[in-house]
Coordinates of C-alpha atoms in Angstrom, one line a residue:
Chain J
M1 CA -137.8 9.1 69.2
A2 CA -134.3 10.0 70.2
I3 CA -131.1 8.3 71.4
L4 CA -129.3 9.8 74.4
V5 CA -125.6 8.9 74.0
V6 CA -123.1 9.4 76.8
G7 CA -119.4 9.0 75.9
S8 CA -116.4 10.9 74.7
V9 CA -115.8 13.7 72.2
A10 CA -112.0 13.7 71.7
L11 CA -109.0 14.8 69.7
D12 CA -107.4 11.8 68.1
T13 CA -103.9 11.5 66.6
I14 CA -103.7 8.5 64.3
R15 CA -100.7 6.9 62.9
T16 CA -100.8 4.3 60.2
A17 CA -98.3 2.9 57.7
R18 CA -99.3 5.8 55.4
G19 CA -98.8 8.7 57.8
R20 CA -99.6 10.6 60.9
Y21 CA -102.9 12.5 61.2
P22 CA -102.9 14.9 64.2
N23 CA -105.8 16.2 66.3
R24 CA -108.7 14.8 64.3
L25 CA -112.2 14.9 65.7
G26 CA -112.8 11.6 67.5
G27 CA -114.4 10.0 70.5
S28 CA -117.1 7.3 70.9
A29 CA -120.0 9.8 71.1
T30 CA -118.8 11.5 67.9
F31 CA -118.7 8.4 65.7
F32 CA -121.9 7.0 67.2
S33 CA -123.9 10.2 66.7
L34 CA -122.8 10.8 63.1
A35 CA -123.8 7.2 62.3
A36 CA -127.1 7.1 64.3
A37 CA -128.2 10.5 63.0
R38 CA -128.8 9.0 59.6
S39 CA -131.8 7.3 61.0
T40 CA -133.0 9.1 64.2
E41 CA -132.4 12.0 66.6
V42 CA -129.3 11.9 68.8
R43 CA -128.6 13.8 72.0
I44 CA -124.9 13.9 73.1
V45 CA -123.9 14.2 76.7
A46 CA -120.1 14.6 76.9
A47 CA -117.5 17.2 77.8
V48 CA -114.6 18.9 75.9
G49 CA -112.0 21.3 77.2
E50 CA -111.6 25.0 76.4
D51 CA -109.0 24.1 73.8
F52 CA -111.5 22.3 71.6
P53 CA -111.5 23.9 68.2
S54 CA -114.9 25.4 67.4
R55 CA -114.5 24.4 63.7
L56 CA -114.7 20.8 64.8
L57 CA -118.0 21.5 66.6
G58 CA -119.2 22.3 63.1
V59 CA -118.9 18.7 62.1
L60 CA -121.3 17.7 64.8
R61 CA -123.8 20.4 63.9
H62 CA -126.5 18.3 62.2
P63 CA -130.3 18.8 62.2
R64 CA -130.7 15.6 64.1
I65 CA -127.9 16.0 66.6
D66 CA -128.7 17.9 69.9
L67 CA -125.5 19.3 71.4
S68 CA -127.2 20.9 74.4
G69 CA -125.6 18.3 76.7
L70 CA -122.0 18.8 75.3
A71 CA -120.3 20.8 78.0
T72 CA -117.2 22.9 77.6
L73 CA -115.2 22.7 80.8
P74 CA -112.1 24.4 82.1
G75 CA -109.1 22.3 81.1
T76 CA -108.1 20.4 78.0
T77 CA -110.0 18.0 75.7
F78 CA -109.5 14.2 76.0
R79 CA -106.7 13.3 73.6
W80 CA -105.8 9.9 72.3
E81 CA -102.9 8.9 70.1
G82 CA -102.6 5.5 68.6
R83 CA -100.6 3.6 66.0
Y84 CA -102.0 0.8 63.8
S85 CA -99.9 -2.1 62.5
A86 CA -99.6 -2.3 58.7
D87 CA -102.3 -5.0 58.5
F88 CA -104.6 -3.1 61.0
L89 CA -104.9 -6.2 63.1
S90 CA -103.4 -4.5 66.2
R91 CA -103.1 -1.1 67.6
Q92 CA -101.0 0.5 70.3
T93 CA -102.0 3.5 72.4
T94 CA -98.9 5.8 72.2
G95 CA -100.4 8.8 74.0
L96 CA -103.3 9.5 76.3
S97 CA -104.3 12.7 78.0
L98 CA -107.7 12.5 79.8
G99 CA -108.0 16.3 80.4
V100 CA -111.6 17.2 81.4
F101 CA -112.6 13.6 80.9
A102 CA -110.7 12.6 84.1
A103 CA -113.3 14.2 86.3
F104 CA -116.3 13.7 83.9
R105 CA -119.4 12.9 85.9
P106 CA -122.3 12.8 83.4
A107 CA -125.2 15.0 84.4
I108 CA -128.1 14.6 82.1
P109 CA -129.9 17.9 81.4
P110 CA -133.6 17.6 82.4
A111 CA -134.7 18.1 78.8
L112 CA -132.8 15.0 77.7
R113 CA -133.9 12.6 80.5
R114 CA -136.8 11.2 78.6
S115 CA -135.2 9.6 75.5
S116 CA -136.5 6.5 73.8
S117 CA -133.1 4.9 73.7
V118 CA -129.8 5.3 75.7
F119 CA -126.4 4.4 74.4
L120 CA -123.8 4.0 77.1
A121 CA -120.6 4.3 75.1
N122 CA -117.3 2.9 76.5
I123 CA -116.8 4.7 79.9
D124 CA -116.3 3.5 83.5
P125 CA -119.3 1.3 84.3
H126 CA -119.9 3.3 87.5
L127 CA -120.6 6.3 85.3
Q128 CA -122.7 4.2 82.9
D129 CA -124.8 3.3 86.0
L130 CA -124.9 6.9 87.1
V131 CA -126.5 7.8 83.7
L132 CA -129.2 5.2 84.1
S133 CA -130.1 6.6 87.5
Q134 CA -130.9 9.9 85.9
V135 CA -133.1 8.8 82.9
S136 CA -136.7 7.9 83.0
R137 CA -137.7 4.5 81.5
P138 CA -136.1 4.5 78.1
R139 CA -137.4 1.8 75.8
L140 CA -133.9 0.5 75.0
I141 CA -130.7 0.7 77.0
A142 CA -127.6 -0.3 75.1
V143 CA -124.1 -0.8 76.6
D144 CA -120.6 -0.8 75.1
T145 CA -117.4 -1.5 77.0
I146 CA -113.8 -2.5 76.5
D147 CA -111.4 -5.1 77.9
H148 CA -110.1 -2.6 80.5
W149 CA -113.5 -2.5 82.3
I150 CA -114.0 -6.2 82.0
Q151 CA -110.7 -6.8 83.7
H152 CA -110.9 -4.1 86.4
E153 CA -114.7 -3.5 86.9
R154 CA -116.1 -6.9 86.1
D155 CA -118.7 -7.0 89.0
T156 CA -119.9 -3.4 88.3
L157 CA -120.2 -4.3 84.6
I158 CA -122.2 -7.5 85.3
R159 CA -124.5 -5.5 87.6
L160 CA -125.0 -3.0 84.8
L161 CA -126.0 -5.8 82.4
R162 CA -129.0 -6.6 84.6
R163 CA -130.4 -3.1 83.8
S164 CA -129.5 -3.3 80.1
D165 CA -131.4 -4.5 77.0
L166 CA -128.5 -4.7 74.6
I167 CA -124.8 -5.2 74.9
F168 CA -122.1 -4.7 72.2
L169 CA -118.8 -6.6 72.5
N170 CA -116.1 -7.6 70.1
E171 CA -115.1 -11.2 70.1
E172 CA -112.1 -10.8 72.4
E173 CA -114.1 -8.9 74.9
A174 CA -116.9 -11.4 74.8
R175 CA -114.4 -14.2 75.4
L176 CA -112.8 -12.3 78.3
L177 CA -116.2 -11.5 79.9
T178 CA -117.9 -14.9 79.5
Q179 CA -114.9 -17.2 79.6
R180 CA -116.7 -19.2 76.9
R181 CA -115.3 -20.3 73.5
S182 CA -118.1 -20.7 71.1
H183 CA -120.3 -17.9 69.8
R184 CA -123.4 -19.7 70.9
A185 CA -122.1 -20.2 74.5
M186 CA -121.0 -16.6 74.7
G187 CA -124.4 -15.4 73.5
A188 CA -126.2 -17.6 76.0
W189 CA -124.0 -16.5 78.9
L190 CA -124.6 -12.8 78.1
R191 CA -128.3 -13.2 77.7
S192 CA -128.6 -15.0 81.0
R193 CA -127.0 -11.9 82.6
G194 CA -129.8 -9.5 81.5
P195 CA -129.7 -8.1 78.0
S196 CA -132.3 -9.7 75.7
I197 CA -130.2 -8.5 72.7
V198 CA -126.5 -9.4 72.4
I199 CA -124.3 -8.3 69.5
I200 CA -120.7 -9.7 69.1
K201 CA -118.6 -7.9 66.5
Q202 CA -116.1 -9.9 64.5
G203 CA -114.2 -7.2 62.7
W204 CA -113.9 -7.7 59.0
Y205 CA -115.9 -11.0 59.2
G206 CA -119.2 -9.4 60.4
A207 CA -121.3 -9.6 63.5
V208 CA -123.5 -12.1 65.2
G209 CA -126.5 -11.1 67.3
W210 CA -129.3 -12.7 69.3
V211 CA -132.8 -11.5 70.0
G212 CA -135.6 -13.5 71.6
G213 CA -133.5 -16.7 71.4
A214 CA -133.0 -16.3 67.6
M215 CA -129.5 -15.9 66.2
V216 CA -128.7 -13.4 63.5
W217 CA -125.5 -13.4 61.4
V218 CA -124.5 -10.5 59.2
P219 CA -121.3 -10.1 57.1
A220 CA -119.1 -7.1 57.2
Y221 CA -119.3 -5.1 54.0
P222 CA -116.2 -6.0 52.1
V223 CA -114.1 -2.9 51.7
D224 CA -111.2 -2.7 49.2
E225 CA -108.8 -1.0 51.6
T226 CA -108.8 0.0 55.2
V227 CA -107.4 3.4 55.9
D228 CA -108.2 4.0 59.5
P229 CA -110.4 1.6 61.7
T230 CA -110.8 4.2 64.5
G231 CA -114.5 4.6 65.4
A232 CA -115.7 1.6 63.3
G233 CA -117.2 -0.1 66.4
D234 CA -119.0 3.1 67.5
S235 CA -120.2 3.8 63.9
F236 CA -121.5 0.2 63.7
A237 CA -123.3 0.7 67.1
G238 CA -124.8 4.0 65.8
G239 CA -126.0 2.4 62.6
V240 CA -127.6 -0.4 64.6
L241 CA -129.3 1.7 67.3
G242 CA -130.5 4.3 64.7
V243 CA -132.6 1.6 63.2
L244 CA -133.7 0.0 66.5
D245 CA -134.7 3.3 68.0
R246 CA -137.2 3.9 65.1
A247 CA -138.5 0.4 65.0
G248 CA -141.5 -1.0 66.8
R249 CA -141.0 -4.4 68.4
I250 CA -137.4 -5.6 67.9
T251 CA -137.8 -8.9 66.0
E252 CA -135.2 -11.0 64.4
H253 CA -135.9 -9.3 61.1
V254 CA -135.5 -5.8 62.6
L255 CA -132.3 -6.7 64.3
R256 CA -130.9 -8.1 61.0
R257 CA -131.8 -4.8 59.2
A258 CA -130.2 -2.8 62.0
M259 CA -127.0 -4.9 61.8
L260 CA -126.9 -4.5 58.0
Y261 CA -127.1 -0.7 58.5
G262 CA -124.3 -0.9 61.1
S263 CA -122.1 -3.0 58.9
V264 CA -122.5 -0.6 56.0
I265 CA -121.8 2.5 58.0
G266 CA -118.8 0.8 59.7
S267 CA -117.4 0.0 56.2
F268 CA -117.5 3.6 55.2
C269 CA -115.9 4.6 58.5
V270 CA -112.7 2.6 57.9
E271 CA -112.1 3.9 54.4
G272 CA -110.8 7.3 55.5
I273 CA -109.2 9.1 58.4
G274 CA -111.4 9.8 61.4
V275 CA -115.0 11.0 60.8
S276 CA -114.3 12.3 57.3
P277 CA -115.9 9.4 55.5
L278 CA -119.1 9.7 57.6
Q279 CA -119.2 13.5 56.8
R280 CA -119.0 12.8 53.1
L281 CA -121.4 9.9 53.0
T282 CA -124.4 10.5 50.7
H283 CA -127.7 8.7 50.9
A284 CA -127.2 7.3 47.5
R285 CA -123.8 5.7 48.3
F286 CA -125.2 4.3 51.5
Q287 CA -128.2 2.7 49.8
K288 CA -126.1 1.3 47.0
R289 CA -123.8 -0.5 49.5
L290 CA -126.7 -1.7 51.6
A291 CA -128.3 -3.2 48.5
N292 CA -125.0 -4.9 47.7
L293 CA -124.5 -6.3 51.2
K294 CA -128.0 -7.8 51.0
R295 CA -127.2 -9.4 47.8
I296 CA -123.9 -10.8 49.2
S297 CA -125.9 -12.2 52.1
G298 CA -128.5 -13.8 49.7
L299 CA -131.3 -11.5 51.1
S300 CA -132.0 -10.1 47.6
R301 CA -131.3 -11.2 44.1
R302 CA -130.1 -9.1 41.2
Chain S
M1 CA -122.6 -37.4 37.5
A2 CA -119.6 -38.3 39.6
I3 CA -116.7 -36.6 41.3
L4 CA -113.2 -38.0 40.9
V5 CA -111.2 -37.2 44.0
V6 CA -107.4 -37.6 44.2
G7 CA -105.9 -37.2 47.6
S8 CA -104.8 -39.1 50.7
V9 CA -106.3 -41.9 52.7
A10 CA -104.4 -41.9 56.0
L11 CA -104.1 -43.0 59.6
D12 CA -104.3 -40.0 61.9
T13 CA -103.3 -39.7 65.5
I14 CA -104.9 -36.7 67.1
R15 CA -104.1 -35.1 70.3
T16 CA -106.3 -32.5 71.9
A17 CA -106.7 -31.1 75.4
R18 CA -109.1 -34.0 76.0
G19 CA -106.9 -36.9 75.0
R20 CA -105.0 -38.8 72.4
Y21 CA -106.8 -40.7 69.6
P22 CA -104.4 -43.0 67.7
N23 CA -104.7 -44.4 64.2
R24 CA -108.0 -43.0 63.2
L25 CA -109.1 -43.1 59.6
G26 CA -108.2 -39.8 58.0
G27 CA -106.9 -38.2 54.8
S28 CA -108.3 -35.5 52.5
A29 CA -109.9 -38.0 50.1
T30 CA -111.6 -39.7 53.1
F31 CA -113.3 -36.7 54.6
F32 CA -114.1 -35.2 51.2
S33 CA -115.7 -38.5 49.9
L34 CA -117.9 -39.1 53.0
A35 CA -119.2 -35.5 52.7
A36 CA -119.7 -35.4 48.9
A37 CA -121.4 -38.8 48.9
R38 CA -124.4 -37.3 50.6
S39 CA -125.2 -35.6 47.3
T40 CA -123.5 -37.4 44.4
E41 CA -121.2 -40.3 43.4
V42 CA -117.6 -40.2 44.3
R43 CA -114.6 -42.1 42.9
I44 CA -111.5 -42.2 45.1
V45 CA -108.0 -42.4 43.6
A46 CA -105.4 -42.9 46.4
A47 CA -103.0 -45.4 47.9
V48 CA -102.7 -47.1 51.3
G49 CA -100.1 -49.5 52.6
E50 CA -100.4 -53.2 53.4
D51 CA -100.8 -52.3 57.1
F52 CA -104.1 -50.5 56.4
P53 CA -106.7 -52.1 58.6
S54 CA -109.5 -53.6 56.5
R55 CA -112.1 -52.7 59.1
L56 CA -111.4 -49.0 58.2
L57 CA -112.1 -49.7 54.6
G58 CA -115.6 -50.6 55.8
V59 CA -116.1 -47.0 56.7
L60 CA -115.6 -45.9 53.1
R61 CA -117.9 -48.7 51.7
H62 CA -120.9 -46.6 50.7
P63 CA -123.3 -47.1 47.8
R64 CA -122.1 -43.9 46.2
I65 CA -118.3 -44.3 46.8
D66 CA -116.3 -46.1 44.2
L67 CA -113.1 -47.6 45.7
S68 CA -111.8 -49.2 42.5
G69 CA -109.0 -46.5 42.3
L70 CA -107.9 -47.1 45.9
A71 CA -104.6 -49.0 45.6
T72 CA -103.0 -51.1 48.3
L73 CA -99.3 -50.9 47.7
P74 CA -96.3 -52.6 49.4
G75 CA -95.2 -50.5 52.3
T76 CA -96.9 -48.5 55.1
T77 CA -99.9 -46.2 55.0
F78 CA -99.5 -42.4 55.2
R79 CA -99.6 -41.5 58.9
W80 CA -100.0 -38.1 60.4
E81 CA -99.9 -37.1 64.1
G82 CA -100.9 -33.7 65.3
R83 CA -101.6 -31.8 68.4
Y84 CA -104.2 -29.0 68.7
S85 CA -104.0 -26.1 71.1
A86 CA -106.7 -25.9 73.8
D87 CA -108.6 -23.2 71.8
F88 CA -108.1 -25.2 68.5
L89 CA -106.7 -22.0 66.9
S90 CA -103.3 -23.7 66.2
R91 CA -102.0 -27.1 65.5
Q92 CA -98.6 -28.7 65.4
T93 CA -97.6 -31.7 63.3
T94 CA -95.8 -33.9 65.8
G95 CA -95.3 -36.9 63.6
L96 CA -95.3 -37.7 59.8
S97 CA -94.6 -40.9 58.0
L98 CA -95.3 -40.7 54.2
G99 CA -95.1 -44.4 53.6
V100 CA -96.5 -45.4 50.2
F101 CA -97.6 -41.7 49.8
A102 CA -94.0 -40.7 49.2
A103 CA -93.9 -42.4 45.8
F104 CA -97.6 -41.9 45.0
R105 CA -98.0 -41.1 41.3
P106 CA -101.8 -41.0 40.6
A107 CA -102.8 -43.2 37.7
I108 CA -106.4 -42.8 36.9
P109 CA -108.1 -46.1 35.9
P110 CA -109.7 -45.9 32.5
A111 CA -113.2 -46.4 33.8
L112 CA -112.8 -43.2 36.0
R113 CA -111.4 -40.9 33.4
R114 CA -114.7 -39.5 32.4
S115 CA -116.0 -37.9 35.5
S116 CA -118.2 -34.8 35.6
S117 CA -116.1 -33.2 38.3
V118 CA -112.6 -33.6 39.6
F119 CA -111.4 -32.6 43.1
L120 CA -107.6 -32.3 43.4
A121 CA -107.2 -32.5 47.2
N122 CA -104.0 -31.1 48.8
I123 CA -101.1 -32.9 47.1
D124 CA -98.0 -31.7 45.2
P125 CA -99.3 -29.5 42.4
H126 CA -97.2 -31.4 39.9
L127 CA -99.3 -34.5 40.8
Q128 CA -102.5 -32.5 40.6
D129 CA -101.4 -31.5 37.1
L130 CA -100.6 -35.1 36.3
V131 CA -104.2 -36.0 37.2
L132 CA -105.6 -33.4 34.8
S133 CA -103.5 -34.8 32.0
Q134 CA -105.3 -38.1 32.4
V135 CA -108.9 -37.1 32.6
S136 CA -111.2 -36.1 29.7
R137 CA -113.0 -32.8 29.8
P138 CA -114.6 -32.7 33.3
R139 CA -117.3 -30.1 33.7
L140 CA -115.7 -28.8 36.9
I141 CA -112.1 -28.9 38.1
A142 CA -111.6 -27.9 41.8
V143 CA -108.3 -27.5 43.5
D144 CA -107.3 -27.4 47.1
T145 CA -103.8 -26.7 48.4
I146 CA -101.8 -25.7 51.6
D147 CA -99.2 -23.1 52.5
H148 CA -96.4 -25.6 51.9
W149 CA -97.1 -25.7 48.1
I150 CA -97.8 -22.0 48.0
Q151 CA -94.4 -21.4 49.4
H152 CA -92.4 -24.0 47.6
E153 CA -94.3 -24.6 44.3
R154 CA -95.9 -21.3 43.7
D155 CA -95.3 -21.2 39.9
T156 CA -96.5 -24.7 39.4
L157 CA -99.6 -23.9 41.4
I158 CA -100.3 -20.7 39.5
R159 CA -100.0 -22.7 36.2
L160 CA -102.5 -25.2 37.6
L161 CA -104.9 -22.4 38.4
R162 CA -105.2 -21.6 34.6
R163 CA -106.7 -25.1 34.1
S164 CA -109.0 -24.9 37.1
D165 CA -112.6 -23.8 37.6
L166 CA -112.6 -23.5 41.4
I167 CA -110.0 -23.0 44.1
F168 CA -110.5 -23.6 47.8
L169 CA -108.2 -21.7 50.2
N170 CA -108.3 -20.7 53.8
E171 CA -107.7 -17.0 54.6
E172 CA -104.0 -17.4 55.5
E173 CA -103.3 -19.4 52.3
A174 CA -105.2 -16.8 50.2
R175 CA -103.2 -14.0 51.7
L176 CA -99.9 -15.9 51.2
L177 CA -100.7 -16.7 47.5
T178 CA -102.2 -13.3 46.5
Q179 CA -100.2 -11.0 48.7
R180 CA -103.5 -9.0 49.0
R181 CA -105.2 -8.0 52.2
S182 CA -108.9 -7.5 51.6
H183 CA -111.3 -10.4 50.7
R184 CA -112.3 -8.5 47.6
A185 CA -108.8 -8.0 46.4
M186 CA -107.9 -11.7 47.1
G187 CA -110.9 -12.8 45.2
A188 CA -110.2 -10.6 42.2
W189 CA -106.5 -11.7 42.1
L190 CA -107.5 -15.4 42.2
R191 CA -110.2 -15.1 39.5
S192 CA -107.8 -13.3 37.2
R193 CA -105.5 -16.3 37.4
G194 CA -108.1 -18.8 36.0
P195 CA -110.8 -20.2 38.3
S196 CA -114.2 -18.6 37.7
I197 CA -115.2 -19.7 41.2
V198 CA -113.2 -18.9 44.3
I199 CA -113.9 -19.9 47.8
I200 CA -112.0 -18.5 50.8
K201 CA -112.7 -20.3 54.1
Q202 CA -112.7 -18.3 57.3
G203 CA -112.8 -21.0 59.9
W204 CA -115.6 -20.5 62.5
Y205 CA -116.7 -17.3 60.8
G206 CA -117.8 -18.8 57.6
A207 CA -116.7 -18.6 54.0
V208 CA -116.8 -16.1 51.1
G209 CA -117.1 -17.1 47.5
W210 CA -117.3 -15.6 44.0
V211 CA -119.0 -16.8 40.9
G212 CA -119.4 -14.8 37.7
G213 CA -118.3 -11.6 39.5
A214 CA -120.9 -12.0 42.3
M215 CA -119.8 -12.4 45.9
V216 CA -121.5 -14.9 48.1
W217 CA -121.0 -15.0 51.9
V218 CA -122.2 -17.8 54.1
P219 CA -121.7 -18.1 57.9
A220 CA -120.2 -21.2 59.6
Y221 CA -122.8 -23.2 61.4
P222 CA -122.3 -22.2 65.1
V223 CA -121.3 -25.4 67.0
D224 CA -121.4 -25.5 70.8
E225 CA -118.1 -27.2 71.1
T226 CA -115.2 -28.2 68.8
V227 CA -113.8 -31.7 69.6
D228 CA -111.5 -32.2 66.6
P229 CA -111.2 -29.9 63.6
T230 CA -109.3 -32.4 61.5
G231 CA -110.9 -32.8 58.1
A232 CA -113.3 -29.9 58.4
G233 CA -111.9 -28.2 55.3
D234 CA -112.1 -31.3 53.2
S235 CA -115.6 -32.0 54.5
F236 CA -116.6 -28.5 53.6
A237 CA -115.2 -29.0 50.1
G238 CA -117.1 -32.3 49.8
G239 CA -120.3 -30.6 50.8
V240 CA -119.8 -27.8 48.3
L241 CA -118.8 -30.0 45.3
G242 CA -121.5 -32.6 46.0
V243 CA -124.0 -29.9 45.3
L244 CA -122.2 -28.3 42.4
D245 CA -121.7 -31.6 40.7
R246 CA -125.4 -32.3 40.6
A247 CA -126.4 -28.7 39.7
G248 CA -126.8 -27.3 36.2
R249 CA -125.3 -23.9 35.6
I250 CA -123.5 -22.7 38.7
T251 CA -125.2 -19.5 39.5
E252 CA -124.8 -17.3 42.6
H253 CA -127.8 -19.1 44.1
V254 CA -126.4 -22.5 43.4
L255 CA -123.0 -21.6 44.9
R256 CA -124.7 -20.3 48.0
R257 CA -126.7 -23.5 48.4
A258 CA -123.5 -25.5 48.0
M259 CA -121.6 -23.4 50.6
L260 CA -124.5 -23.8 53.1
Y261 CA -124.2 -27.6 52.6
G262 CA -120.4 -27.4 53.1
S263 CA -120.8 -25.3 56.2
V264 CA -123.3 -27.7 57.7
I265 CA -121.2 -30.8 57.0
G266 CA -118.1 -29.1 58.3
S267 CA -119.9 -28.3 61.5
F268 CA -120.7 -31.9 62.2
C269 CA -117.2 -32.9 61.3
V270 CA -115.6 -30.8 64.1
E271 CA -118.0 -32.2 66.8
G272 CA -116.2 -35.6 67.1
I273 CA -112.9 -37.4 66.5
G274 CA -112.0 -38.1 62.9
V275 CA -114.7 -39.2 60.6
S276 CA -117.0 -40.6 63.3
P277 CA -119.5 -37.7 63.2
L278 CA -119.8 -38.0 59.4
Q279 CA -120.5 -41.7 59.8
R280 CA -123.2 -41.1 62.3
L281 CA -124.8 -38.2 60.4
T282 CA -128.5 -38.8 59.6
H283 CA -130.5 -37.1 56.8
A284 CA -132.8 -35.6 59.5
R285 CA -130.1 -34.1 61.5
F286 CA -128.4 -32.6 58.4
Q287 CA -131.7 -31.1 57.2
K288 CA -132.5 -29.6 60.6
R289 CA -129.1 -27.9 60.8
L290 CA -129.4 -26.7 57.2
A291 CA -132.7 -25.1 58.0
N292 CA -131.3 -23.5 61.1
L293 CA -128.3 -22.1 59.2
K294 CA -130.6 -20.6 56.6
R295 CA -132.6 -18.9 59.3
I296 CA -129.5 -17.5 61.0
S297 CA -128.5 -16.1 57.5
G298 CA -132.0 -14.6 57.0
L299 CA -132.6 -16.8 54.0
S300 CA -135.8 -18.2 55.6
R301 CA -138.1 -17.2 58.4
R302 CA -139.6 -19.3 61.1

């Protein structure tokens, strides 16, 4: 069992009310992989530039992360700079340099083409489609996207959904894509377009999912203080897919367990800058928070 | 066992994208009582004017609602007119006529002074305090309020909290009162001010509560379409207190059950204009939705 993830490995500069944190390891594939590797094997396909600091590669060196598909190309690494509002309810992109990511055309190495799951992180849906044309019958194809592609590549994205088993969206994206208002109507619209599993993320409230017609609602783990929400969505997706990749049939119960994992990993992610909380995360601290979240949900008693 | 509720009985004129619905029965005590009477006895203390249509009184005539404290005073009934945005995320008060409510000084009839629970619906905290000075040792004192009192009568409200066992707030109100950002910090702040039970409502996401240090999270019941959210918060409170009034010790498990009831009643409330959905609500439909919400929460399996 292994998840092939295609997305970005980037250098993030993050500004919050507390300070500025330059050139931190970021990117969707990075957060996703560190989260998913808690449960299963992960294979990254992405590209960085020649300026990418080798010490940062060390962060991704993990017994369950395969970096053979991470190419170093002539040019510079994808850099993103963003500023969060004091309440973290909005963020502004203040700098963007695509570098080698501008010409990124994912080529899946032959050894990685047979993966049990594929996670298409947020990139151009044409490239997400290109990835699917190179892999052989994964058990689970999961797609993430953002408002930009919904607005500018809507038809391509909807075609991609037909080939997908699971889509992750946040609430604003779901509303934009489906033009529906209620969670139930959004879920029904999305499932009718292809994916049998739909997950709508609701930030600090939690997430709602559907599988086989059943609805599953999981709260966010209540953190005391958000320090940096960058990567929380990708960490959540990694937590979810890590569990789903190892599971047999994806039942309502399995999806709930996966979403609880995602919620817990996402909660650690926001408590520090960049990937640092995911690096530090011990099994004991993860399990303690998972048990606590189950209790908050009423799934276990003290 | 009986809940004494002190609040408003009003005539509401509601405008939504669909139309204008004039002079509907409304008011916090109305919605609360219709919801709570599903589980326990309710005693209303409120005042209406001589213009109050007697046919509307019929709606409140229910075997478990005691109307002996509902006074008809010289003058006009409290009237509220509001317009909702198309997405129901905001509302504007477009007309307000206090009528007899302007001089309302709740006087609790002797026969109602010994009630097992008291619900202080949203009125001036000085009046809420005046109610407490007239009742004899209720088992549970629950308080509701709005941003207006938090802004203009903050100290009075905080003094009232010391005498209260439970406070209901929505998220914006909780943030305004506590000046805290995270749910956990808001809950801790509120509990340190007096009430051992705190419930923060999160609209269509659900509600989070605390009792004896334990956190309880319940999703909103996912409705297909909102028609009129007026009274949803009071219906939720009625559902919650109806269960708590009949329960023995209020444990984490009891609070969760109460919040599930509140969530289900609130979901019916928003599906029609004014109190009409609460009037029509059958036991079978309520139970079906409750079972469904438990399943969505993972508290039961098919």
